[in-house]
């Protein structure tokens, strides 16, 4: 009995460490049972706990969708829950004014690559020091399972009842090509590398991007014969291929596979640093247009 | 005081008491710098690009930040983000970009984010006469974003007034924790006039009211204090209906009612403190011209000419468009015979005036990118007074 | 050691399905929200890999490795 109480106490302490980063009064989450959003939330809490970040040094910015609920309301810390598709430009404003904070964006595929896709590639191009974790469940989950720009060809959704005739985005590849400092893709099955990758992204300077393939058993899984979270995780386990191995495989062999791992890691000048450098330089240097052009007196 | 305040004061001191010859767009930018604006995000568009041009040149010199975003949705998004991180932020655009900003204007209203949006109006709908002036966004400014809300919009009619209203816009936005729109028109934006910039210490600046303890940030009083990210408040900002703590509460009818009525009330109950207008020859007037922005200039000329002929006509120039000066207009409507409303649209403000008066309201509309002349307004008045 | 907060659990079964040592079984006792939490019936076999802790979407499982 005494031993039992001890165990409980130790467990509570551990949980408490994770909950330091969460608004625990709103747990359990509002996510459907087996939803990948909860796994992403869990991995994030473990990642920040490993890094021992001060929650006060993190600003979380998010958009609209189930995945956007991962930071809001669950993260404890300053939280900006924005309009659909716009968390990255909101986060840009935050980061420019408070460059010492870790600015994290977590949102869905519909939000970040659908309606907000343009912001994503531009932020990668600028290489602004924002951490973006895109939860790709291949669907518009919150609104009940409509076609997303990530939905695979042929899949029927509530707005592609006869089967999807569009090709989906390869998001991680796109963001890597757009100029990000760090890009990786994992699934909610690969929790250990995902957690490590989150830590890498949280500590590396520049635009760091994770595409996280995640399950939506309710709005997507049902349509493809994966009624539970477990069934989706089983698929991720079986059909994921490490990027190093994928390099040796033909396009036919890669059909239907999820390529996981790090796509890119590079050193590049960071946007807010460049802005600050400019301000310091201008204190001693005269360049550009000046009001003297209009002066009358 | 902000970290960059010393640099800003030092830099701006060079302008004090000197006169310049510049455009309205440029002047509104300098007014913003005087008001303490240290963040600008925008996207180029005629006839507003000069605002961004000045800001890109000057903001780094006052240790502020200029960013050119990928579109106007991103621009206002970045401004709101920057404000929650401590900035005084603004953006500038024209009709097409203003349309793109509407969703986030609602977000700024709902989250009580002070910020300034300059709309140098151009001829629409759509791309219209891209470069040419208009006053066609009077109603878009009022009702462009969805849902019940109040808005503040100011309309300068000279280059000097662009400077002054920029400061006023920032002050109002801080005072009422709300977005403020400067409704310029292409005419005022591109007109060149002499302006005199005051010494910075002669300018009244309303600083942000920040929470000092653990006050509620989204309720508790009509205009709650704000807090900025990074001070340990764990602020939750959302455009969804929220409780006074900021935490989302979208199911409760009561929560929504309480929030939205307070947001409206904080503007509506302070109408008299917000609203500004200019009266000319109204004491004896049987007829009145109501106008605003660039159109108020030829309108004033036409009124003077008619008075020269002994007509009892006066003029009301609106400086504040929204909230609408309904009590002033109501009072005038009860004692004059006719109200004339020249404006560079097909009668947007004149319809609003009709809601508050029983006398005849005669619109003098003009569209097509060319401002009214004195002659045109005068001849419209002539047969009627 | 495995500690389960049964009240946080949503009975998704992920822990039951993915523990490499099949430590869990689904309990037949329902929690207050109407879900069936896992029971660590073969706790002795647990190697403390923490896979279940990280895979749980609800922070329900904590693994304590001495
Ligand atoms: C401007 C706008 N358009 C549409 C919507 C409706 N909407 C809400 S969430 C959503 C899709 C979210 O999809 P995703 O980002 O993938 O999140 P998920 O729910 O799948 O996690 C849409 C279309 C909205 N809120 N705002
Ligand atoms: S609808 Fe899908 S994404 Fe949303 S909570 Fe449910 S399972 Fe998760
Ligand atoms: S994974 Fe978590 S939520 Fe799912 S059944 Fe196991 S303990 Fe419950
Ligand atoms: S720690 Fe590993 S072995 Fe132990 S119960 Fe969890 S998954 Fe199974
Ligand atoms: Mg989605």
PDB file of C-alpha atoms in Angstrom, chain A residues 136-262:
ATOM      1  CA  UNK A 136      -0.841  16.740 -41.719  1.00  0.00           C
ATOM      2  CA  UNK A 137      -3.926  14.556 -41.359  1.00  0.00           C
ATOM      3  CA  UNK A 138      -4.715  14.739 -45.102  1.00  0.00           C
ATOM      4  CA  UNK A 139      -8.086  16.357 -44.458  1.00  0.00           C
ATOM      5  CA  UNK A 140     -10.062  19.310 -43.136  1.00  0.00           C
ATOM      6  CA  UNK A 141     -10.844  17.572 -39.875  1.00  0.00           C
ATOM      7  CA  UNK A 142     -12.617  20.180 -37.816  1.00  0.00           C
ATOM      8  CA  UNK A 143     -15.163  21.024 -40.499  1.00  0.00           C
ATOM      9  CA  UNK A 144     -16.128  17.404 -40.993  1.00  0.00           C
ATOM     10  CA  UNK A 145     -13.825  15.856 -43.576  1.00  0.00           C
ATOM     11  CA  UNK A 146     -13.656  18.003 -46.679  1.00  0.00           C
ATOM     12  CA  UNK A 147     -10.988  17.695 -49.361  1.00  0.00           C
ATOM     13  CA  UNK A 148      -7.616  19.203 -48.422  1.00  0.00           C
ATOM     14  CA  UNK A 149      -4.661  20.021 -50.679  1.00  0.00           C
ATOM     15  CA  UNK A 150      -2.966  17.065 -48.984  1.00  0.00           C
ATOM     16  CA  UNK A 151      -5.692  14.472 -49.623  1.00  0.00           C
ATOM     17  CA  UNK A 152      -4.302  11.670 -51.847  1.00  0.00           C
ATOM     18  CA  UNK A 153      -5.559  11.185 -55.388  1.00  0.00           C
ATOM     19  CA  UNK A 154      -8.720   9.103 -55.612  1.00  0.00           C
ATOM     20  CA  UNK A 155      -9.855   9.425 -51.991  1.00  0.00           C
ATOM     21  CA  UNK A 156     -13.475  10.321 -51.532  1.00  0.00           C
ATOM     22  CA  UNK A 157     -14.234  12.996 -48.957  1.00  0.00           C
ATOM     23  CA  UNK A 158     -17.396  14.942 -48.194  1.00  0.00           C
ATOM     24  CA  UNK A 159     -16.490  17.364 -51.002  1.00  0.00           C
ATOM     25  CA  UNK A 160     -14.910  14.830 -53.339  1.00  0.00           C
ATOM     26  CA  UNK A 161     -17.671  12.227 -53.154  1.00  0.00           C
ATOM     27  CA  UNK A 162     -16.655  10.740 -56.517  1.00  0.00           C
ATOM     28  CA  UNK A 163     -12.994  10.558 -55.597  1.00  0.00           C
ATOM     29  CA  UNK A 164     -10.304  13.219 -55.466  1.00  0.00           C
ATOM     30  CA  UNK A 165      -9.005  14.265 -58.888  1.00  0.00           C
ATOM     31  CA  UNK A 166      -6.207  16.490 -57.526  1.00  0.00           C
ATOM     32  CA  UNK A 167      -2.598  15.697 -56.706  1.00  0.00           C
ATOM     33  CA  UNK A 168      -1.557  16.407 -53.110  1.00  0.00           C
ATOM     34  CA  UNK A 169       1.331  18.619 -52.007  1.00  0.00           C
ATOM     35  CA  UNK A 170       4.642  17.210 -50.873  1.00  0.00           C
ATOM     36  CA  UNK A 171       4.917  19.783 -48.154  1.00  0.00           C
ATOM     37  CA  UNK A 172       8.266  19.082 -46.551  1.00  0.00           C
ATOM     38  CA  UNK A 173       9.990  19.049 -49.965  1.00  0.00           C
ATOM     39  CA  UNK A 174       8.282  22.334 -50.840  1.00  0.00           C
ATOM     40  CA  UNK A 175       9.398  24.067 -47.651  1.00  0.00           C
ATOM     41  CA  UNK A 176      12.934  22.747 -48.025  1.00  0.00           C
ATOM     42  CA  UNK A 177      13.060  24.142 -51.558  1.00  0.00           C
ATOM     43  CA  UNK A 178      11.679  27.473 -50.327  1.00  0.00           C
ATOM     44  CA  UNK A 179      14.747  28.021 -48.169  1.00  0.00           C
ATOM     45  CA  UNK A 180      14.089  26.781 -44.612  1.00  0.00           C
ATOM     46  CA  UNK A 181      17.003  26.112 -42.260  1.00  0.00           C
ATOM     47  CA  UNK A 182      15.739  22.764 -41.052  1.00  0.00           C
ATOM     48  CA  UNK A 183      13.049  20.469 -42.461  1.00  0.00           C
ATOM     49  CA  UNK A 184      12.014  16.979 -41.394  1.00  0.00           C
ATOM     50  CA  UNK A 185       9.027  14.700 -41.785  1.00  0.00           C
ATOM     51  CA  UNK A 186       7.823  12.208 -39.194  1.00  0.00           C
ATOM     52  CA  UNK A 187       4.592  10.497 -38.287  1.00  0.00           C
ATOM     53  CA  UNK A 188       2.759  10.189 -34.997  1.00  0.00           C
ATOM     54  CA  UNK A 189       4.037   6.621 -34.807  1.00  0.00           C
ATOM     55  CA  UNK A 190       7.682   7.785 -34.787  1.00  0.00           C
ATOM     56  CA  UNK A 191       7.429   9.474 -31.425  1.00  0.00           C
ATOM     57  CA  UNK A 192      11.080   9.282 -30.382  1.00  0.00           C
ATOM     58  CA  UNK A 193      12.618  10.727 -33.550  1.00  0.00           C
ATOM     59  CA  UNK A 194       9.730  13.199 -33.677  1.00  0.00           C
ATOM     60  CA  UNK A 195      10.495  14.396 -30.167  1.00  0.00           C
ATOM     61  CA  UNK A 196      14.189  14.679 -30.977  1.00  0.00           C
ATOM     62  CA  UNK A 197      13.410  16.531 -34.164  1.00  0.00           C
ATOM     63  CA  UNK A 198      11.192  18.943 -32.242  1.00  0.00           C
ATOM     64  CA  UNK A 199      14.071  19.625 -29.880  1.00  0.00           C
ATOM     65  CA  UNK A 200      16.357  20.240 -32.826  1.00  0.00           C
ATOM     66  CA  UNK A 201      13.843  22.645 -34.383  1.00  0.00           C
ATOM     67  CA  UNK A 202      13.287  24.460 -31.094  1.00  0.00           C
ATOM     68  CA  UNK A 203      16.985  25.100 -30.631  1.00  0.00           C
ATOM     69  CA  UNK A 204      18.277  25.653 -34.164  1.00  0.00           C
ATOM     70  CA  UNK A 205      18.250  29.241 -35.433  1.00  0.00           C
ATOM     71  CA  UNK A 206      16.200  29.997 -38.540  1.00  0.00           C
ATOM     72  CA  UNK A 207      12.979  28.729 -40.055  1.00  0.00           C
ATOM     73  CA  UNK A 208      12.534  25.160 -38.813  1.00  0.00           C
ATOM     74  CA  UNK A 209       9.732  23.035 -40.153  1.00  0.00           C
ATOM     75  CA  UNK A 210       8.314  19.643 -39.264  1.00  0.00           C
ATOM     76  CA  UNK A 211       5.650  17.933 -41.295  1.00  0.00           C
ATOM     77  CA  UNK A 212       3.965  15.492 -38.962  1.00  0.00           C
ATOM     78  CA  UNK A 213       1.758  12.895 -40.634  1.00  0.00           C
ATOM     79  CA  UNK A 214      -1.038  12.415 -38.166  1.00  0.00           C
ATOM     80  CA  UNK A 215      -4.272  10.488 -37.936  1.00  0.00           C
ATOM     81  CA  UNK A 216      -7.794  11.805 -37.917  1.00  0.00           C
ATOM     82  CA  UNK A 217      -9.796   8.665 -37.260  1.00  0.00           C
ATOM     83  CA  UNK A 218     -13.108  10.501 -37.311  1.00  0.00           C
ATOM     84  CA  UNK A 219     -13.108  12.713 -40.396  1.00  0.00           C
ATOM     85  CA  UNK A 220     -10.531  10.855 -42.501  1.00  0.00           C
ATOM     86  CA  UNK A 221      -9.797   7.404 -41.135  1.00  0.00           C
ATOM     87  CA  UNK A 222     -13.367   6.224 -41.504  1.00  0.00           C
ATOM     88  CA  UNK A 223     -13.193   6.909 -45.255  1.00  0.00           C
ATOM     89  CA  UNK A 224     -10.112   4.827 -45.843  1.00  0.00           C
ATOM     90  CA  UNK A 225     -10.867   1.891 -43.612  1.00  0.00           C
ATOM     91  CA  UNK A 226      -8.893   3.131 -40.624  1.00  0.00           C
ATOM     92  CA  UNK A 227     -11.512   3.529 -37.975  1.00  0.00           C
ATOM     93  CA  UNK A 228      -9.092   3.768 -35.082  1.00  0.00           C
ATOM     94  CA  UNK A 229      -5.918   5.614 -34.292  1.00  0.00           C
ATOM     95  CA  UNK A 230      -4.131   2.292 -34.014  1.00  0.00           C
ATOM     96  CA  UNK A 231      -4.943   1.313 -37.583  1.00  0.00           C
ATOM     97  CA  UNK A 232      -3.415   4.537 -38.886  1.00  0.00           C
ATOM     98  CA  UNK A 233      -0.333   4.115 -36.715  1.00  0.00           C
ATOM     99  CA  UNK A 234       0.024   0.589 -38.044  1.00  0.00           C
ATOM    100  CA  UNK A 235       0.092   1.996 -41.579  1.00  0.00           C
ATOM    101  CA  UNK A 236       2.678   4.609 -40.597  1.00  0.00           C
ATOM    102  CA  UNK A 237       4.786   1.878 -39.052  1.00  0.00           C
ATOM    103  CA  UNK A 238       4.618  -0.342 -42.121  1.00  0.00           C
ATOM    104  CA  UNK A 239       4.781   2.142 -44.964  1.00  0.00           C
ATOM    105  CA  UNK A 240       7.339   4.622 -43.754  1.00  0.00           C
ATOM    106  CA  UNK A 241      10.712   4.666 -45.447  1.00  0.00           C
ATOM    107  CA  UNK A 242      13.792   6.444 -44.116  1.00  0.00           C
ATOM    108  CA  UNK A 243      14.899   9.200 -46.447  1.00  0.00           C
ATOM    109  CA  UNK A 244      18.331   7.589 -46.796  1.00  0.00           C
ATOM    110  CA  UNK A 245      16.712   4.367 -48.017  1.00  0.00           C
ATOM    111  CA  UNK A 246      14.247   6.211 -50.220  1.00  0.00           C
ATOM    112  CA  UNK A 247      17.166   7.657 -52.179  1.00  0.00           C
ATOM    113  CA  UNK A 248      17.883   4.137 -53.456  1.00  0.00           C
ATOM    114  CA  UNK A 249      14.282   3.362 -54.399  1.00  0.00           C
ATOM    115  CA  UNK A 250      12.405   3.886 -57.668  1.00  0.00           C
ATOM    116  CA  UNK A 251       9.303   6.066 -57.890  1.00  0.00           C
ATOM    117  CA  UNK A 252       7.226   2.878 -58.294  1.00  0.00           C
ATOM    118  CA  UNK A 253       8.694   1.403 -55.129  1.00  0.00           C
ATOM    119  CA  UNK A 254       7.979   4.640 -53.302  1.00  0.00           C
ATOM    120  CA  UNK A 255       4.332   4.669 -54.336  1.00  0.00           C
ATOM    121  CA  UNK A 256       2.174   4.988 -51.202  1.00  0.00           C
ATOM    122  CA  UNK A 257       5.206   5.254 -48.928  1.00  0.00           C
ATOM    123  CA  UNK A 258       5.810   7.977 -46.366  1.00  0.00           C
ATOM    124  CA  UNK A 259       9.359   9.287 -46.549  1.00  0.00           C
ATOM    125  CA  UNK A 260      10.552  10.100 -43.039  1.00  0.00           C
ATOM    126  CA  UNK A 261      13.635  11.781 -41.688  1.00  0.00           C
ATOM    127  CA  UNK A 262      15.551  14.992 -42.076  1.00  0.00           C
TER     128      UNK A 262
END
